Amino acid sequence: MNIILLGPPGAGKGTQARHLVETRNMVQLSTGDMLREAKDSGTEMGNMVADVMARGDLVTDEIVIGLIREKLEDTTDHGGFIFDGFPRTLAQATALGELLEATGKPLDHVIQLGVDDEALVTRISGRSTCGNCGEVYHDVTKPQPADGKCEKCGASDFKRRADDNEESLRNRLMEYYKKTSPLLGYYYAHNMLTRVDGLADIKEVQNSIAKVLDA
Ligand code: AMP
């Protein structure tokens, strides 16, 4: 089963994707993670996209479609793909449709994580992750453990994203409304879209998604 998680920054796409990886042997394809990896390892492409990402602008379609194409070709033997943060433009959505068709894979569901903008600012401004396993923490709703060790893997290296600040977030939101939100109409028209309440408790969101996938 292959699905897209669609929603603005901070909607919980990454958190939900991680749960699906753990429970369903699915593979998370996050273009944001791939780009951050390229940036951190200082590849030519990584250096090219660093400023764009810091501002909260979108990287070119060509780059992210190339990243997804490579992963689709190289990854085998799993319970399906979760596209997280991709597609973000209509051109990316069209390219994904073509790539899946060419490799004989269906797109089964597009799940919209619905949230309101005010909540996003709060969520994003307190966010941090474990640098080892990627577990997500939040200063208010899920603080890092008092002993300084990740509750999942025990590592003590926590990270905050450089673009998780209010100015960049407002720009990321603007990009979302201008370029990504048209995809809701696109997938609705393709009869693939299901909306779940992304503001509900994490477990409730997990259950809502499970219902869609198991229907
Ligand atoms: P994310 O981790 O999904 O929030 O992505 C972080 C940043 O990476 C975004 O603000 C963009 O600059 C870039 N990015 C990630 N995915 C895409 C995409 N599909 N298209 C264009 N830019 C992307």
PDB file of C-alpha atoms and ligand atoms in Angstrom:
ATOM      1  CA  MET A   1       0.000   0.000   0.000  1.00  0.00           C
ATOM      2  CA  ASN A   2       1.381   3.403  -0.996  1.00  0.00           C
ATOM      3  CA  ILE A   3       0.112   6.602   0.575  1.00  0.00           C
ATOM      4  CA  ILE A   4       0.732  10.333   0.704  1.00  0.00           C
ATOM      5  CA  LEU A   5       0.532  12.280   3.974  1.00  0.00           C
ATOM      6  CA  LEU A   6      -0.500  15.804   3.058  1.00  0.00           C
ATOM      7  CA  GLY A   7      -0.598  18.824   5.338  1.00  0.00           C
ATOM      8  CA  PRO A   8       1.216  22.028   6.277  1.00  0.00           C
ATOM      9  CA  PRO A   9       4.508  22.079   8.207  1.00  0.00           C
ATOM     10  CA  GLY A  10       3.898  20.928  11.767  1.00  0.00           C
ATOM     11  CA  ALA A  11       0.725  18.982  10.946  1.00  0.00           C
ATOM     12  CA  GLY A  12       2.307  15.768  12.242  1.00  0.00           C
ATOM     13  CA  LYS A  13       3.216  14.055   8.962  1.00  0.00           C
ATOM     14  CA  GLY A  14       6.623  12.892  10.209  1.00  0.00           C
ATOM     15  CA  THR A  15       5.289  11.612  13.528  1.00  0.00           C
ATOM     16  CA  GLN A  16       2.525   9.633  11.843  1.00  0.00           C
ATOM     17  CA  ALA A  17       4.872   8.326   9.157  1.00  0.00           C
ATOM     18  CA  ARG A  18       7.246   6.994  11.812  1.00  0.00           C
ATOM     19  CA  HIS A  19       4.402   5.113  13.464  1.00  0.00           C
ATOM     20  CA  LEU A  20       3.419   3.509  10.163  1.00  0.00           C
ATOM     21  CA  VAL A  21       7.041   2.486   9.590  1.00  0.00           C
ATOM     22  CA  GLU A  22       7.143   0.816  13.005  1.00  0.00           C
ATOM     23  CA  THR A  23       3.778  -0.915  12.794  1.00  0.00           C
ATOM     24  CA  ARG A  24       3.375  -1.764   9.114  1.00  0.00           C
ATOM     25  CA  ASN A  25       6.871  -2.186   7.743  1.00  0.00           C
ATOM     26  CA  MET A  26       6.258   0.730   5.418  1.00  0.00           C
ATOM     27  CA  VAL A  27       9.084   2.917   4.078  1.00  0.00           C
ATOM     28  CA  GLN A  28       8.995   6.640   4.807  1.00  0.00           C
ATOM     29  CA  LEU A  29      10.117   8.788   1.909  1.00  0.00           C
ATOM     30  CA  SER A  30      10.590  12.275   3.328  1.00  0.00           C
ATOM     31  CA  THR A  31      12.117  14.698   0.840  1.00  0.00           C
ATOM     32  CA  GLY A  32      12.782  17.070   3.780  1.00  0.00           C
ATOM     33  CA  ASP A  33      14.911  14.380   5.493  1.00  0.00           C
ATOM     34  CA  MET A  34      16.713  13.575   2.228  1.00  0.00           C
ATOM     35  CA  LEU A  35      17.508  17.247   1.636  1.00  0.00           C
ATOM     36  CA  ARG A  36      18.695  17.756   5.241  1.00  0.00           C
ATOM     37  CA  GLU A  37      20.939  14.710   4.863  1.00  0.00           C
ATOM     38  CA  ALA A  38      22.435  16.125   1.657  1.00  0.00           C
ATOM     39  CA  LYS A  39      22.943  19.479   3.381  1.00  0.00           C
ATOM     40  CA  ASP A  40      24.561  17.933   6.486  1.00  0.00           C
ATOM     41  CA  SER A  41      26.926  15.798   4.442  1.00  0.00           C
ATOM     42  CA  GLY A  42      27.892  18.829   2.355  1.00  0.00           C
ATOM     43  CA  THR A  43      27.148  17.413  -1.108  1.00  0.00           C
ATOM     44  CA  GLU A  44      27.013  19.863  -4.016  1.00  0.00           C
ATOM     45  CA  MET A  45      23.229  19.603  -4.121  1.00  0.00           C
ATOM     46  CA  GLY A  46      23.051  19.973  -0.333  1.00  0.00           C
ATOM     47  CA  ASN A  47      25.025  23.224  -0.448  1.00  0.00           C
ATOM     48  CA  MET A  48      22.794  24.479  -3.252  1.00  0.00           C
ATOM     49  CA  VAL A  49      19.564  23.961  -1.297  1.00  0.00           C
ATOM     50  CA  ALA A  50      20.747  25.081   2.166  1.00  0.00           C
ATOM     51  CA  ASP A  51      19.715  28.742   1.850  1.00  0.00           C
ATOM     52  CA  VAL A  52      16.435  27.900   0.142  1.00  0.00           C
ATOM     53  CA  MET A  53      15.518  25.580   3.015  1.00  0.00           C
ATOM     54  CA  ALA A  54      16.591  28.029   5.708  1.00  0.00           C
ATOM     55  CA  ARG A  55      14.251  30.641   4.209  1.00  0.00           C
ATOM     56  CA  GLY A  56      11.420  28.128   4.014  1.00  0.00           C
ATOM     57  CA  ASP A  57      11.131  28.339   0.229  1.00  0.00           C
ATOM     58  CA  LEU A  58      10.571  25.273  -1.916  1.00  0.00           C
ATOM     59  CA  VAL A  59      13.500  23.497  -3.551  1.00  0.00           C
ATOM     60  CA  THR A  60      13.101  22.981  -7.317  1.00  0.00           C
ATOM     61  CA  ASP A  61      10.787  20.264  -8.593  1.00  0.00           C
ATOM     62  CA  GLU A  62      13.661  18.778 -10.582  1.00  0.00           C
ATOM     63  CA  ILE A  63      15.760  18.107  -7.465  1.00  0.00           C
ATOM     64  CA  VAL A  64      13.040  16.544  -5.330  1.00  0.00           C
ATOM     65  CA  ILE A  65      11.571  14.469  -8.164  1.00  0.00           C
ATOM     66  CA  GLY A  66      15.103  13.155  -8.816  1.00  0.00           C
ATOM     67  CA  LEU A  67      15.453  12.154  -5.141  1.00  0.00           C
ATOM     68  CA  ILE A  68      12.134  10.324  -5.139  1.00  0.00           C
ATOM     69  CA  ARG A  69      12.869   8.596  -8.445  1.00  0.00           C
ATOM     70  CA  GLU A  70      16.119   7.198  -7.041  1.00  0.00           C
ATOM     71  CA  LYS A  71      14.450   5.907  -3.879  1.00  0.00           C
ATOM     72  CA  LEU A  72      11.592   4.272  -5.764  1.00  0.00           C
ATOM     73  CA  GLU A  73      14.086   2.441  -7.944  1.00  0.00           C
ATOM     74  CA  ASP A  74      16.401   1.376  -5.095  1.00  0.00           C
ATOM     75  CA  THR A  75      14.006   0.356  -2.325  1.00  0.00           C
ATOM     76  CA  THR A  76      12.424  -3.087  -2.298  1.00  0.00           C
ATOM     77  CA  ASP A  77      10.736  -5.601  -0.026  1.00  0.00           C
ATOM     78  CA  HIS A  78       8.466  -3.644   2.301  1.00  0.00           C
ATOM     79  CA  GLY A  79       4.848  -2.860   3.100  1.00  0.00           C
ATOM     80  CA  GLY A  80       4.626   0.165   0.832  1.00  0.00           C
ATOM     81  CA  PHE A  81       5.756   3.786   0.646  1.00  0.00           C
ATOM     82  CA  ILE A  82       4.670   6.747   2.735  1.00  0.00           C
ATOM     83  CA  PHE A  83       5.304   9.967   0.861  1.00  0.00           C
ATOM     84  CA  ASP A  84       5.939  12.584   3.548  1.00  0.00           C
ATOM     85  CA  GLY A  85       6.399  16.169   2.385  1.00  0.00           C
ATOM     86  CA  PHE A  86       6.207  15.101  -1.249  1.00  0.00           C
ATOM     87  CA  PRO A  87       4.523  16.019  -3.554  1.00  0.00           C
ATOM     88  CA  ARG A  88       4.335  19.738  -2.730  1.00  0.00           C
ATOM     89  CA  THR A  89       3.432  21.108  -6.192  1.00  0.00           C
ATOM     90  CA  LEU A  90       1.167  19.983  -9.004  1.00  0.00           C
ATOM     91  CA  ALA A  91       4.228  19.239 -11.151  1.00  0.00           C
ATOM     92  CA  GLN A  92       5.524  16.928  -8.397  1.00  0.00           C
ATOM     93  CA  ALA A  93       2.135  15.242  -8.105  1.00  0.00           C
ATOM     94  CA  THR A  94       2.040  14.583 -11.841  1.00  0.00           C
ATOM     95  CA  ALA A  95       5.611  13.274 -11.808  1.00  0.00           C
ATOM     96  CA  LEU A  96       4.814  10.970  -8.880  1.00  0.00           C
ATOM     97  CA  GLY A  97       1.794   9.589 -10.742  1.00  0.00           C
ATOM     98  CA  GLU A  98       4.003   8.844 -13.747  1.00  0.00           C
ATOM     99  CA  LEU A  99       6.786   7.290 -11.667  1.00  0.00           C
ATOM    100  CA  LEU A 100       4.351   5.012  -9.842  1.00  0.00           C
ATOM    101  CA  GLU A 101       2.651   4.005 -13.058  1.00  0.00           C
ATOM    102  CA  ALA A 102       5.987   3.224 -14.702  1.00  0.00           C
ATOM    103  CA  THR A 103       6.978   0.954 -11.795  1.00  0.00           C
ATOM    104  CA  GLY A 104       3.549  -0.684 -11.579  1.00  0.00           C
ATOM    105  CA  LYS A 105       2.819   0.639  -8.081  1.00  0.00           C
ATOM    106  CA  PRO A 106      -0.591   2.024  -7.160  1.00  0.00           C
ATOM    107  CA  LEU A 107      -1.248   5.141  -5.098  1.00  0.00           C
ATOM    108  CA  ASP A 108      -3.828   3.931  -2.588  1.00  0.00           C
ATOM    109  CA  HIS A 109      -4.632   6.893  -0.345  1.00  0.00           C
ATOM    110  CA  VAL A 110      -3.894  10.554   0.153  1.00  0.00           C
ATOM    111  CA  ILE A 111      -4.440  11.466   3.780  1.00  0.00           C
ATOM    112  CA  GLN A 112      -4.838  15.113   4.664  1.00  0.00           C
ATOM    113  CA  LEU A 113      -3.833  16.017   8.218  1.00  0.00           C
ATOM    114  CA  GLY A 114      -6.124  18.959   8.914  1.00  0.00           C
ATOM    115  CA  VAL A 115      -4.890  21.539  11.450  1.00  0.00           C
ATOM    116  CA  ASP A 116      -5.360  25.263  12.031  1.00  0.00           C
ATOM    117  CA  ASP A 117      -2.577  27.780  11.490  1.00  0.00           C
ATOM    118  CA  GLU A 118      -2.373  29.048  15.077  1.00  0.00           C
ATOM    119  CA  ALA A 119      -1.706  25.517  16.319  1.00  0.00           C
ATOM    120  CA  LEU A 120       1.125  25.130  13.807  1.00  0.00           C
ATOM    121  CA  VAL A 121       3.057  28.097  15.138  1.00  0.00           C
ATOM    122  CA  THR A 122       2.855  26.676  18.672  1.00  0.00           C
ATOM    123  CA  ARG A 123       3.753  23.156  17.581  1.00  0.00           C
ATOM    124  CA  ILE A 124       6.708  24.128  15.465  1.00  0.00           C
ATOM    125  CA  SER A 125       8.256  26.632  17.811  1.00  0.00           C
ATOM    126  CA  GLY A 126       8.821  24.036  20.564  1.00  0.00           C
ATOM    127  CA  ARG A 127       9.845  21.113  18.394  1.00  0.00           C
ATOM    128  CA  SER A 128      13.014  19.014  18.744  1.00  0.00           C
ATOM    129  CA  THR A 129      14.031  15.519  17.656  1.00  0.00           C
ATOM    130  CA  CYS A 130      16.431  12.829  18.780  1.00  0.00           C
ATOM    131  CA  GLY A 131      19.490  13.081  16.538  1.00  0.00           C
ATOM    132  CA  ASN A 132      19.875   9.299  16.598  1.00  0.00           C
ATOM    133  CA  CYS A 133      16.415   7.793  16.060  1.00  0.00           C
ATOM    134  CA  GLY A 134      14.315  10.817  15.062  1.00  0.00           C
ATOM    135  CA  GLU A 135      11.822  10.583  17.946  1.00  0.00           C
ATOM    136  CA  VAL A 136       9.925  13.887  18.079  1.00  0.00           C
ATOM    137  CA  TYR A 137       9.671  15.955  21.297  1.00  0.00           C
ATOM    138  CA  HIS A 138       7.918  19.204  22.140  1.00  0.00           C
ATOM    139  CA  ASP A 139       8.808  21.655  24.923  1.00  0.00           C
ATOM    140  CA  VAL A 140       5.199  21.843  26.103  1.00  0.00           C
ATOM    141  CA  THR A 141       3.376  18.697  24.996  1.00  0.00           C
ATOM    142  CA  LYS A 142       6.183  16.121  25.174  1.00  0.00           C
ATOM    143  CA  PRO A 143       9.332  17.476  26.850  1.00  0.00           C
ATOM    144  CA  GLN A 144      12.680  15.743  26.440  1.00  0.00           C
ATOM    145  CA  PRO A 145      13.172  13.253  29.332  1.00  0.00           C
ATOM    146  CA  ALA A 146      14.633  14.767  32.500  1.00  0.00           C
ATOM    147  CA  ASP A 147      17.632  12.395  32.395  1.00  0.00           C
ATOM    148  CA  GLY A 148      18.571  13.843  28.989  1.00  0.00           C
ATOM    149  CA  LYS A 149      18.198  10.482  27.238  1.00  0.00           C
ATOM    150  CA  CYS A 150      15.816   9.728  24.384  1.00  0.00           C
ATOM    151  CA  GLU A 151      12.970   7.531  25.635  1.00  0.00           C
ATOM    152  CA  LYS A 152      13.097   5.428  22.446  1.00  0.00           C
ATOM    153  CA  CYS A 153      16.813   4.780  21.935  1.00  0.00           C
ATOM    154  CA  GLY A 154      18.646   6.238  24.949  1.00  0.00           C
ATOM    155  CA  ALA A 155      20.821   8.621  22.909  1.00  0.00           C
ATOM    156  CA  SER A 156      21.393  12.091  24.321  1.00  0.00           C
ATOM    157  CA  ASP A 157      21.821  14.145  21.174  1.00  0.00           C
ATOM    158  CA  PHE A 158      18.731  16.289  20.543  1.00  0.00           C
ATOM    159  CA  LYS A 159      18.354  18.588  17.556  1.00  0.00           C
ATOM    160  CA  ARG A 160      16.258  21.589  16.621  1.00  0.00           C
ATOM    161  CA  ARG A 161      15.701  22.297  12.945  1.00  0.00           C
ATOM    162  CA  ALA A 162      17.251  25.519  11.668  1.00  0.00           C
ATOM    163  CA  ASP A 163      13.996  26.367   9.860  1.00  0.00           C
ATOM    164  CA  ASP A 164      11.764  25.834  12.924  1.00  0.00           C
ATOM    165  CA  ASN A 165      11.523  29.515  13.755  1.00  0.00           C
ATOM    166  CA  GLU A 166       8.577  31.822  13.353  1.00  0.00           C
ATOM    167  CA  GLU A 167       9.820  33.765  10.315  1.00  0.00           C
ATOM    168  CA  SER A 168      10.704  30.670   8.321  1.00  0.00           C
ATOM    169  CA  LEU A 169       7.494  28.970   9.430  1.00  0.00           C
ATOM    170  CA  ARG A 170       5.370  31.843   8.096  1.00  0.00           C
ATOM    171  CA  ASN A 171       7.151  31.531   4.768  1.00  0.00           C
ATOM    172  CA  ARG A 172       6.718  27.735   4.747  1.00  0.00           C
ATOM    173  CA  LEU A 173       3.025  28.238   5.419  1.00  0.00           C
ATOM    174  CA  MET A 174       2.781  30.741   2.570  1.00  0.00           C
ATOM    175  CA  GLU A 175       4.476  28.254   0.244  1.00  0.00           C
ATOM    176  CA  TYR A 176       2.046  25.593   1.445  1.00  0.00           C
ATOM    177  CA  TYR A 177      -1.032  27.693   0.678  1.00  0.00           C
ATOM    178  CA  LYS A 178       0.281  28.922  -2.673  1.00  0.00           C
ATOM    179  CA  LYS A 179       1.783  25.754  -4.078  1.00  0.00           C
ATOM    180  CA  THR A 180       0.773  22.689  -2.062  1.00  0.00           C
ATOM    181  CA  SER A 181      -2.841  23.262  -1.033  1.00  0.00           C
ATOM    182  CA  PRO A 182      -4.068  22.951  -4.679  1.00  0.00           C
ATOM    183  CA  LEU A 183      -3.114  19.274  -4.346  1.00  0.00           C
ATOM    184  CA  LEU A 184      -6.091  18.809  -2.011  1.00  0.00           C
ATOM    185  CA  GLY A 185      -8.412  19.596  -4.920  1.00  0.00           C
ATOM    186  CA  TYR A 186      -6.309  17.537  -7.307  1.00  0.00           C
ATOM    187  CA  TYR A 187      -6.492  14.376  -5.183  1.00  0.00           C
ATOM    188  CA  TYR A 188     -10.097  15.003  -4.190  1.00  0.00           C
ATOM    189  CA  ALA A 189     -10.966  15.050  -7.888  1.00  0.00           C
ATOM    190  CA  HIS A 190      -9.068  11.767  -8.273  1.00  0.00           C
ATOM    191  CA  ASN A 191     -11.250  10.368  -5.485  1.00  0.00           C
ATOM    192  CA  MET A 192      -8.249   9.607  -3.301  1.00  0.00           C
ATOM    193  CA  LEU A 193      -8.406  12.187  -0.543  1.00  0.00           C
ATOM    194  CA  THR A 194      -9.422  11.489   3.054  1.00  0.00           C
ATOM    195  CA  ARG A 195      -9.217  14.170   5.730  1.00  0.00           C
ATOM    196  CA  VAL A 196      -8.373  13.295   9.312  1.00  0.00           C
ATOM    197  CA  ASP A 197      -8.274  15.679  12.270  1.00  0.00           C
ATOM    198  CA  GLY A 198      -4.573  16.362  12.764  1.00  0.00           C
ATOM    199  CA  LEU A 199      -5.244  18.310  15.959  1.00  0.00           C
ATOM    200  CA  ALA A 200      -6.514  15.253  17.815  1.00  0.00           C
ATOM    201  CA  ASP A 201      -4.300  13.359  20.240  1.00  0.00           C
ATOM    202  CA  ILE A 202      -1.427  11.522  18.446  1.00  0.00           C
ATOM    203  CA  LYS A 203      -2.996   8.114  19.180  1.00  0.00           C
ATOM    204  CA  GLU A 204      -6.376   9.219  17.858  1.00  0.00           C
ATOM    205  CA  VAL A 205      -4.742  10.409  14.643  1.00  0.00           C
ATOM    206  CA  GLN A 206      -2.984   7.022  14.402  1.00  0.00           C
ATOM    207  CA  ASN A 207      -6.346   5.273  14.773  1.00  0.00           C
ATOM    208  CA  SER A 208      -8.032   7.492  12.186  1.00  0.00           C
ATOM    209  CA  ILE A 209      -5.271   6.742   9.696  1.00  0.00           C
ATOM    210  CA  ALA A 210      -5.416   3.010  10.471  1.00  0.00           C
ATOM    211  CA  LYS A 211      -9.162   3.042   9.747  1.00  0.00           C
ATOM    212  CA  VAL A 212      -8.539   4.555   6.333  1.00  0.00           C
ATOM    213  CA  LEU A 213      -5.782   2.067   5.499  1.00  0.00           C
ATOM    214  CA  ASP A 214      -7.729  -0.972   6.736  1.00  0.00           C
ATOM    215  CA  ALA A 215     -11.091  -0.041   5.201  1.00  0.00           C
TER     216      ALA A 215
HETATM  217  P1  AMP B   1      10.028  19.297   5.559  1.00  0.00           P
HETATM  218  O1  AMP B   1      10.972  18.529   6.412  1.00  0.00           O
HETATM  219  O2  AMP B   1       9.120  18.413   4.756  1.00  0.00           O
HETATM  220  O3  AMP B   1       9.285  20.351   6.328  1.00  0.00           O
HETATM  221  O4  AMP B   1      10.916  20.083   4.487  1.00  0.00           O
HETATM  222  C1  AMP B   1      11.891  21.034   4.871  1.00  0.00           C
HETATM  223  C2  AMP B   1      12.256  21.927   3.688  1.00  0.00           C
HETATM  224  O5  AMP B   1      12.809  21.133   2.631  1.00  0.00           O
HETATM  225  C3  AMP B   1      11.076  22.660   3.046  1.00  0.00           C
HETATM  226  O6  AMP B   1      10.753  23.873   3.723  1.00  0.00           O
HETATM  227  C4  AMP B   1      11.622  22.897   1.636  1.00  0.00           C
HETATM  228  O7  AMP B   1      12.576  23.941   1.640  1.00  0.00           O
HETATM  229  C5  AMP B   1      12.370  21.599   1.352  1.00  0.00           C
HETATM  230  N1  AMP B   1      11.480  20.562   0.763  1.00  0.00           N
HETATM  231  C6  AMP B   1      11.126  19.371   1.336  1.00  0.00           C
HETATM  232  N2  AMP B   1      10.332  18.654   0.519  1.00  0.00           N
HETATM  233  C7  AMP B   1      10.166  19.415  -0.594  1.00  0.00           C
HETATM  234  C8  AMP B   1       9.428  19.232  -1.797  1.00  0.00           C
HETATM  235  N3  AMP B   1       8.692  18.124  -2.024  1.00  0.00           N
HETATM  236  N4  AMP B   1       9.483  20.214  -2.733  1.00  0.00           N
HETATM  237  C9  AMP B   1      10.235  21.329  -2.534  1.00  0.00           C
HETATM  238  N5  AMP B   1      10.931  21.577  -1.408  1.00  0.00           N
HETATM  239  C10 AMP B   1      10.917  20.626  -0.439  1.00  0.00           C
END
